[in-house]
Short mmCIF file of C-alpha atoms in Angstrom, two decimals:
data_model
loop_
_atom_site.label_atom_id
_atom_site.label_comp_id
_atom_site.label_asym_id
_atom_site.label_seq_id
_atom_site.Cartn_x
_atom_site.Cartn_y
_atom_site.Cartn_z
CA MET P 1 31.04 40.54 -0.06
CA ALA P 2 30.06 42.83 2.79
CA ASP P 3 26.48 43.14 1.53
CA LYS P 4 25.88 39.40 1.41
CA ARG P 5 23.57 37.88 4.00
CA ASP P 6 24.71 35.01 6.16
CA TYR P 7 23.98 31.75 4.32
CA TYR P 8 22.43 30.14 7.42
CA GLU P 9 20.15 33.16 7.78
CA VAL P 10 19.16 32.88 4.09
CA LEU P 11 17.95 29.29 4.59
CA GLY P 12 16.55 30.00 8.06
CA VAL P 13 18.61 27.38 9.92
CA GLN P 14 21.06 27.41 12.81
CA LYS P 15 24.79 27.18 12.19
CA GLY P 16 24.95 23.64 13.57
CA ALA P 17 22.04 22.39 11.44
CA SER P 18 22.25 18.86 10.04
CA ASP P 19 22.46 18.09 6.32
CA ASP P 20 18.82 16.94 6.35
CA GLU P 21 17.69 20.17 8.05
CA ILE P 22 19.57 22.23 5.47
CA LYS P 23 18.09 20.26 2.56
CA LYS P 24 14.57 20.53 4.00
CA ALA P 25 14.94 24.29 4.52
CA TYR P 26 16.28 24.70 0.98
CA ARG P 27 13.37 22.85 -0.61
CA LYS P 28 10.85 24.89 1.39
CA SER P 29 12.46 28.24 0.49
CA ALA P 30 13.09 27.29 -3.15
CA LYS P 31 9.44 26.37 -3.61
CA GLN P 32 8.32 29.63 -2.03
CA TYR P 33 10.37 31.86 -4.31
CA HIS P 34 10.63 29.75 -7.49
CA PRO P 35 10.41 32.07 -10.57
CA ASP P 36 7.77 29.83 -12.19
CA LEU P 37 5.44 30.68 -9.31
CA HIS P 38 6.28 34.40 -9.46
CA PRO P 39 6.62 35.32 -13.15
CA GLY P 40 8.13 38.77 -13.63
CA ASP P 41 8.81 39.24 -9.91
CA LYS P 42 12.43 40.41 -9.70
CA VAL P 43 12.48 40.28 -5.90
CA ALA P 44 11.46 36.60 -5.88
CA GLU P 45 14.01 35.90 -8.61
CA GLU P 46 16.83 37.45 -6.57
CA LYS P 47 15.77 35.60 -3.43
CA PHE P 48 15.71 32.33 -5.40
CA LYS P 49 19.27 32.96 -6.61
CA GLU P 50 20.36 33.81 -3.06
CA ILE P 51 18.77 30.60 -1.73
CA ASN P 52 20.53 28.47 -4.37
CA GLU P 53 23.87 30.14 -3.68
CA ALA P 54 23.50 29.49 0.05
CA TYR P 55 22.54 25.85 -0.49
CA GLU P 56 25.39 25.26 -2.95
CA VAL P 57 27.83 26.13 -0.14
CA LEU P 58 26.09 24.63 2.90
CA SER P 59 25.29 21.32 1.18
CA ASP P 60 28.97 20.78 0.36
CA THR P 61 31.00 19.54 3.34
CA GLU P 62 34.27 21.19 2.30
CA LYS P 63 32.72 24.50 1.27
CA ARG P 64 30.66 24.64 4.44
CA ALA P 65 33.75 24.08 6.57
CA ARG P 66 35.57 26.90 4.76
CA TYR P 67 32.54 29.16 5.10
CA ASP P 68 32.21 28.44 8.82
CA GLN P 69 35.87 29.36 9.35
CA TYR P 70 36.39 32.24 6.91
CA GLY P 71 32.92 33.47 5.99
CA HIS P 72 32.06 34.47 2.41
CA ALA P 73 35.73 34.91 1.54
CA GLY P 74 36.27 31.21 2.12
CA VAL P 75 33.97 30.20 -0.73
CA ASP P 76 34.42 33.13 -3.14
CA PRO P 77 36.13 31.74 -6.28
CA ASN P 78 37.46 35.20 -7.12
CA PHE P 79 38.91 35.97 -3.71
CA GLY P 80 42.69 36.07 -3.76
CA ALA P 81 43.05 35.09 -7.44
CA GLY P 82 46.64 35.00 -8.54
CA GLY P 83 48.05 34.19 -5.13
CA GLY P 84 46.53 36.69 -2.66
CA SER P 85 44.24 34.23 -0.86
CA PRO P 86 45.39 31.99 2.01
CA PHE P 87 43.59 29.11 0.30
CA GLY P 88 42.36 28.21 -3.17
CA GLN P 89 38.85 27.55 -4.44
CA ASP P 90 39.32 23.78 -4.48
CA MET P 91 41.58 23.51 -1.44
CA ASP P 92 40.77 20.58 0.86
CA ILE P 93 39.72 21.78 4.34
CA GLY P 94 42.09 19.17 5.68
CA ASP P 95 44.94 21.13 4.13
CA ILE P 96 43.86 24.22 6.03
CA PHE P 97 43.64 22.23 9.27
CA ASN P 98 47.03 20.62 8.79
CA SER P 99 48.65 23.93 7.85
CA PHE P 100 47.95 25.02 11.44
CA PHE P 101 48.32 21.76 13.37
CA GLY P 102 50.07 19.34 11.02
CA GLY P 103 50.01 15.56 11.34
CA PHE P 104 51.71 14.00 14.33
CA GLY P 105 54.75 11.84 13.71
CA GLY P 106 53.84 11.33 10.05
CA PHE P 107 50.65 9.42 10.89
CA GLY P 108 48.26 9.76 7.96
CA GLY P 109 50.40 12.40 6.30
CA ASN P 110 51.57 10.16 3.49
CA ARG P 111 48.04 9.13 2.66
CA ARG P 112 47.09 12.56 1.31
CA SER P 113 45.66 12.41 -2.17
CA ASN P 114 47.45 13.88 -5.14
CA PRO P 115 46.31 17.55 -5.40
CA ASN P 116 46.41 17.28 -9.18
CA ALA P 117 44.40 14.05 -9.41
CA PRO P 118 41.05 14.16 -11.24
CA LYS P 119 38.15 15.07 -8.96
CA ARG P 120 34.43 14.73 -9.67
CA GLY P 121 32.40 17.93 -9.76
CA ASN P 122 29.66 18.60 -7.24
CA ASP P 123 26.01 17.86 -7.95
CA VAL P 124 23.66 20.78 -8.61
CA GLU P 125 19.97 21.09 -7.68
CA THR P 126 17.12 23.02 -9.26
CA GLN P 127 13.32 22.84 -9.39
CA VAL P 128 10.74 22.73 -12.16
CA VAL P 129 7.01 23.35 -11.76
CA ILE P 130 4.65 21.33 -13.96
CA SER P 131 0.88 20.92 -14.27
CA PHE P 132 -1.14 17.92 -13.08
CA GLU P 133 -1.66 16.84 -16.70
CA GLU P 134 2.05 17.18 -17.53
CA ALA P 135 2.92 14.96 -14.59
CA ALA P 136 0.37 12.37 -15.72
CA LYS P 137 1.25 12.33 -19.41
CA GLY P 138 4.92 13.37 -19.37
CA CYS P 139 6.37 16.43 -21.06
CA LYS P 140 9.51 18.18 -22.23
CA LYS P 141 10.81 21.24 -20.38
CA THR P 142 13.61 23.72 -20.89
CA ILE P 143 15.11 24.52 -17.51
CA SER P 144 17.60 27.20 -16.47
CA TYR P 145 20.11 26.81 -13.66
CA ASN P 146 23.58 27.89 -12.61
CA ASN P 147 26.59 25.60 -12.51
CA ILE P 148 30.37 25.75 -12.59
CA VAL P 149 32.04 24.80 -15.87
CA THR P 150 35.57 24.37 -17.08
CA CYS P 151 36.94 27.65 -18.41
CA ASP P 152 36.89 27.74 -22.21
CA ASP P 153 39.93 30.01 -22.43
CA CYS P 154 42.39 28.07 -20.29
CA HIS P 155 40.68 24.64 -20.54
CA GLY P 156 40.80 24.23 -16.78
CA THR P 157 44.51 24.92 -16.25
CA GLY P 158 43.96 28.32 -14.67
CA ALA P 159 46.86 29.75 -16.69
CA GLN P 160 46.45 32.48 -19.30
CA LYS P 161 46.19 31.19 -22.86
CA GLY P 162 49.67 30.63 -24.28
CA THR P 163 51.16 29.99 -20.84
CA GLN P 164 51.10 27.06 -18.50
CA ALA P 165 51.35 26.35 -14.81
CA ARG P 166 54.71 25.14 -13.52
CA THR P 167 55.36 22.44 -10.96
CA CYS P 168 56.01 23.87 -7.53
CA SER P 169 59.69 23.34 -6.70
CA ALA P 170 59.06 23.64 -2.96
CA CYS P 171 56.90 20.51 -2.79
CA SER P 172 57.81 18.87 -6.13
CA GLY P 173 54.17 19.01 -7.16
CA THR P 174 52.82 17.03 -4.20
CA GLY P 175 51.13 20.02 -2.62
CA ARG P 176 52.57 19.11 0.80
CA VAL P 177 55.85 19.67 2.61
CA THR P 178 57.44 17.85 5.52
CA VAL P 179 58.62 19.93 8.47
CA SER P 180 61.03 18.57 11.06
CA GLN P 181 60.99 19.89 14.61
CA ARG P 182 63.09 19.00 17.63
CA SER P 183 61.24 17.96 20.76
CA PRO P 184 62.12 16.36 24.11
CA PHE P 185 61.29 13.05 22.43
CA GLY P 186 63.53 13.59 19.44
CA VAL P 187 62.87 14.92 15.95
CA VAL P 188 59.18 15.01 15.03
CA GLN P 189 58.12 15.27 11.41
CA THR P 190 54.79 16.75 10.37
CA GLN P 191 53.22 17.35 6.99
CA ARG P 192 51.27 20.41 5.98
CA ALA P 193 50.05 22.17 2.88
CA CYS P 194 52.81 23.80 0.89
CA ASP P 195 52.97 27.53 1.63
CA VAL P 196 54.30 28.35 -1.83
CA CYS P 197 51.59 26.73 -4.00
CA ARG P 198 48.99 26.57 -1.22
CA GLY P 199 48.55 22.84 -1.57
CA LYS P 200 47.92 22.75 -5.31
CA GLY P 201 51.27 21.41 -6.41
CA LYS P 202 51.45 23.95 -9.23
CA ILE P 203 52.13 27.65 -9.51
CA ILE P 204 50.34 29.88 -12.00
CA ASP P 205 52.52 32.86 -12.88
CA THR P 206 49.99 34.37 -15.31
CA PRO P 207 46.43 33.60 -14.20
CA CYS P 208 43.71 33.28 -16.82
CA LYS P 209 41.77 36.54 -16.99
CA SER P 210 38.52 34.82 -17.80
CA CYS P 211 38.38 32.65 -14.66
CA ASN P 212 40.92 34.52 -12.46
CA GLY P 213 43.14 31.46 -12.38
CA ASN P 214 40.55 29.08 -10.96
CA GLY P 215 40.20 26.94 -14.09
CA ARG P 216 36.42 27.00 -13.69
CA LYS P 217 33.76 29.68 -13.63
CA LYS P 218 30.07 30.02 -12.82
CA THR P 219 27.68 30.22 -15.75
CA ALA P 220 23.95 30.20 -16.48
CA LYS P 221 22.84 27.15 -18.42
CA LYS P 222 19.71 25.94 -20.20
CA ILE P 223 18.96 22.33 -21.08
CA ASP P 224 15.98 20.39 -22.40
CA ILE P 225 14.81 17.52 -20.22
CA THR P 226 12.16 14.85 -20.67
CA ILE P 227 9.86 14.34 -17.69
CA PRO P 228 8.40 10.82 -17.76
CA ALA P 229 4.67 10.14 -17.56
CA GLY P 230 3.54 9.26 -14.03
CA ILE P 231 6.09 11.32 -12.12
CA SER P 232 4.91 12.50 -8.71
CA ASP P 233 5.18 15.71 -6.73
CA GLU P 234 8.48 15.90 -4.76
CA GLN P 235 10.21 13.29 -6.90
CA ILE P 236 13.75 14.02 -8.07
CA LEU P 237 14.82 13.59 -11.68
CA ASN P 238 18.55 12.92 -12.07
CA VAL P 239 20.26 14.29 -15.18
CA GLY P 240 23.72 12.76 -15.32
CA GLY P 241 26.77 14.87 -16.16
CA HIS P 242 25.04 18.26 -16.01
CA GLY P 243 26.28 19.34 -12.58
CA ASN P 244 29.49 21.22 -11.88
CA SER P 245 32.46 20.37 -14.09
CA GLY P 246 35.14 18.16 -12.61
CA ILE P 247 38.60 19.31 -11.58
CA ASN P 248 41.81 18.22 -13.31
CA GLY P 249 39.84 16.33 -15.93
CA GLY P 250 37.51 14.65 -13.45
CA PRO P 251 33.90 13.84 -14.44
CA ALA P 252 31.10 16.36 -14.01
CA GLY P 253 28.56 16.01 -11.24
CA ASP P 254 24.85 15.44 -11.83
CA LEU P 255 21.87 17.76 -11.96
CA HIS P 256 19.03 16.92 -9.56
CA VAL P 257 15.70 18.35 -10.72
CA PHE P 258 13.06 18.56 -7.98
CA ILE P 259 9.57 18.14 -9.44
CA LYS P 260 6.77 20.38 -8.17
CA VAL P 261 3.29 19.46 -9.44
CA LYS P 262 0.57 22.12 -9.31
CA PRO P 263 -2.71 21.03 -7.70
CA HIS P 264 -5.66 20.44 -10.06
CA GLU P 265 -9.07 22.12 -9.85
CA ILE P 266 -10.99 18.85 -10.20
CA PHE P 267 -8.65 15.88 -9.84
CA GLU P 268 -6.83 14.57 -6.79
CA ARG P 269 -4.02 12.04 -7.05
CA ARG P 270 -3.81 9.07 -4.68
CA GLY P 271 -0.92 6.89 -5.70
CA ASP P 272 -1.54 6.30 -9.40
CA ASP P 273 -5.31 6.58 -9.01
CA VAL P 274 -7.27 9.75 -9.76
CA TRP P 275 -10.21 10.84 -7.61
CA CYS P 276 -12.87 13.47 -8.23
CA GLU P 277 -16.29 14.45 -6.88
CA MET P 278 -19.27 14.55 -9.25
CA PRO P 279 -22.21 16.78 -8.25
CA ILE P 280 -25.60 15.41 -9.39
CA THR P 281 -29.19 16.50 -8.73
CA VAL P 282 -31.67 14.77 -6.45
CA ALA P 283 -33.68 13.76 -9.50
CA GLN P 284 -30.63 12.24 -11.19
CA ALA P 285 -29.79 10.30 -8.03
CA MET P 286 -33.36 9.00 -7.63
CA LEU P 287 -34.19 8.15 -11.23
CA GLY P 288 -30.75 7.51 -12.69
CA SER P 289 -29.22 9.52 -15.50
CA GLU P 290 -26.50 9.77 -18.10
CA VAL P 291 -23.77 12.15 -16.86
CA THR P 292 -20.58 13.49 -18.46
CA VAL P 293 -17.46 12.74 -16.41
CA PRO P 294 -14.10 14.52 -16.97
CA THR P 295 -10.99 12.33 -17.23
CA LEU P 296 -7.35 12.88 -18.14
CA ASP P 297 -8.20 11.54 -21.60
CA GLY P 298 -11.21 13.79 -22.14
CA LYS P 299 -14.93 13.52 -21.34
CA VAL P 300 -16.70 10.16 -21.02
CA SER P 301 -20.37 9.26 -20.56
CA TYR P 302 -21.49 7.27 -17.51
CA SER P 303 -24.90 5.91 -16.50
CA VAL P 304 -25.72 6.79 -12.90
CA HIS P 305 -27.95 4.00 -11.58
CA GLU P 306 -31.35 4.60 -10.06
CA GLY P 307 -31.27 5.20 -6.30
CA THR P 308 -27.68 6.44 -6.17
CA GLN P 309 -26.80 7.59 -2.64
CA PRO P 310 -24.59 10.52 -1.58
CA GLY P 311 -21.01 9.28 -1.27
CA ASP P 312 -21.43 6.34 -3.66
CA VAL P 313 -18.25 5.76 -5.67
CA PHE P 314 -17.88 4.27 -9.12
CA LYS P 315 -14.66 3.31 -10.91
CA LEU P 316 -13.44 4.04 -14.42
CA LYS P 317 -10.85 1.34 -14.99
CA GLY P 318 -7.57 2.42 -16.57
CA LYS P 319 -8.38 6.14 -16.51
CA GLY P 320 -5.84 7.04 -13.84
CA ILE P 321 -2.13 7.97 -13.89
CA PRO P 322 0.28 5.88 -16.01
CA HIS P 323 2.64 3.82 -13.86
CA LEU P 324 6.15 5.30 -13.87
CA ASN P 325 7.58 1.99 -15.08
CA GLY P 326 5.45 2.31 -18.23
CA ARG P 327 3.35 -0.77 -17.48
CA GLY P 328 -0.33 0.06 -17.25
CA ARG P 329 -2.26 2.80 -15.50
CA GLY P 330 -4.18 3.44 -12.31
CA ASP P 331 -7.96 3.90 -12.20
CA GLN P 332 -10.25 6.88 -11.76
CA TYR P 333 -12.73 6.94 -8.88
CA VAL P 334 -15.74 9.24 -9.01
CA LYS P 335 -17.59 10.06 -5.79
CA MET P 336 -21.27 11.01 -6.08
CA ASN P 337 -22.17 14.29 -4.41
CA VAL P 338 -25.95 14.59 -4.40
CA GLU P 339 -26.73 18.28 -4.19
CA ILE P 340 -29.86 19.38 -2.30
CA PRO P 341 -31.52 22.30 -4.10
CA ARG P 342 -31.87 25.64 -2.32
CA GLY P 343 -34.06 28.69 -2.81
CA LEU P 344 -37.28 26.81 -3.64
CA ASN P 345 -40.36 28.87 -4.43
CA SER P 346 -43.78 28.11 -2.97
CA LYS P 347 -44.86 26.02 -5.92
CA GLN P 348 -41.73 23.89 -5.75
CA LYS P 349 -42.08 23.44 -1.99
CA LYS P 350 -45.66 22.30 -2.41
CA ALA P 351 -44.58 19.77 -5.05
CA VAL P 352 -41.83 18.46 -2.77
CA ASN P 353 -44.25 18.10 0.15
CA GLU P 354 -46.73 16.19 -2.00
CA PHE P 355 -43.94 14.00 -3.30
CA GLY P 356 -42.63 13.37 0.23
CA GLU P 357 -46.06 12.42 1.51
CA SER P 358 -46.38 9.88 -1.29
CA LEU P 359 -43.34 7.98 0.01
CA ASN P 360 -43.02 5.61 2.94
CA ASP P 361 -40.32 3.65 4.76
CA LYS P 362 -40.10 1.17 1.89
CA ASN P 363 -38.52 3.93 -0.17
CA TYR P 364 -35.90 4.70 2.51
CA ALA P 365 -33.79 1.65 3.39
CA LYS P 366 -31.34 3.51 5.67
CA ARG P 367 -34.12 5.36 7.46
CA ARG P 368 -36.09 2.11 7.93
CA ASN P 369 -33.03 0.30 9.34
CA PHE P 370 -32.31 3.20 11.66
CA LYS P 371 -35.84 3.15 13.04
CA GLU P 372 -35.59 -0.61 13.65
CA LYS P 373 -32.38 -0.12 15.63
CA ILE P 374 -34.02 2.55 17.78
CA LYS P 375 -37.00 0.30 18.37
CA LYS P 376 -34.66 -2.51 19.40
CA MET P 377 -32.91 -0.20 21.86
CA PHE P 378 -35.93 1.47 23.47
CA GLY P 379 -38.91 -0.64 22.48
CA GLU P 380 -42.20 0.83 21.31
#
């Protein structure tokens, strides 16, 4: 553990950072080093794993408290397996606190939860990068992530196959003991985590070799997910029951998949509408023309009207992004970008001059209106 970097340093936040600051830093770092954006880059892959490991600890209140007090040893599931650690992997931080200070006069001490009661597993987060078209039309993706699962060998008991954990005789399986102390005010009773079983209520004499007695272990997992049509960049897809396995038979947490949509070369998304710019020639703008417009459904033909101005916008109804609720679609808006030709030769310049001289203010409505405004301001 000596070679591990500080988790706060990994995410680039201060030790007292808020949950929102930690989540924001994680998303930023995870996007930067996501393997899909750096295929074959082992350094980026390792950094991505390091970032996820740091976030898994700092996003969990109990794990973060243990990490702040004990460092990496406080959250290492293999540290002290078989009884060498001063606390277990799933030990409540309150147990650690009370083992030093106890509860005063029994207040709150009897309200401690059963250490062997089912507990829901933590949620897990990962990210998937998809194309603009995949976001618009929906797709299926196979994603890889790490989570903690119930050990197959011991089925979560933590005891080696063929053996079983025994109830701690010191605390009768409650995980807590009552200590009486004399004081000037009489006998004061406090409760604290049992020193014998370390608050678990059970003692494992022969720890499972596969999970080192923890009952759970980290594993790499792959699952197929369906990404719905119309999903947006930064949205989160929740996959129920695919987070960390529960403890003592508790339900598994969820998997939160952060969606990252790659920008498109032509299209821009605004809500569920699609926008693009269409370059046309001066001749097409003046005389009108049939142009081919790209859409998410393929190419369509559109008649540009005579006298089209730069910046004019036309709409292709129903050619936008499908609504996420499955009811209808947005529209596509196409902005006309009239391109002025460059690099004219002498013959072309002469033709343009002759053409320009043949026109007058009647052909230029904006120019004519502008002149009238100037005349109104300054007179003849």
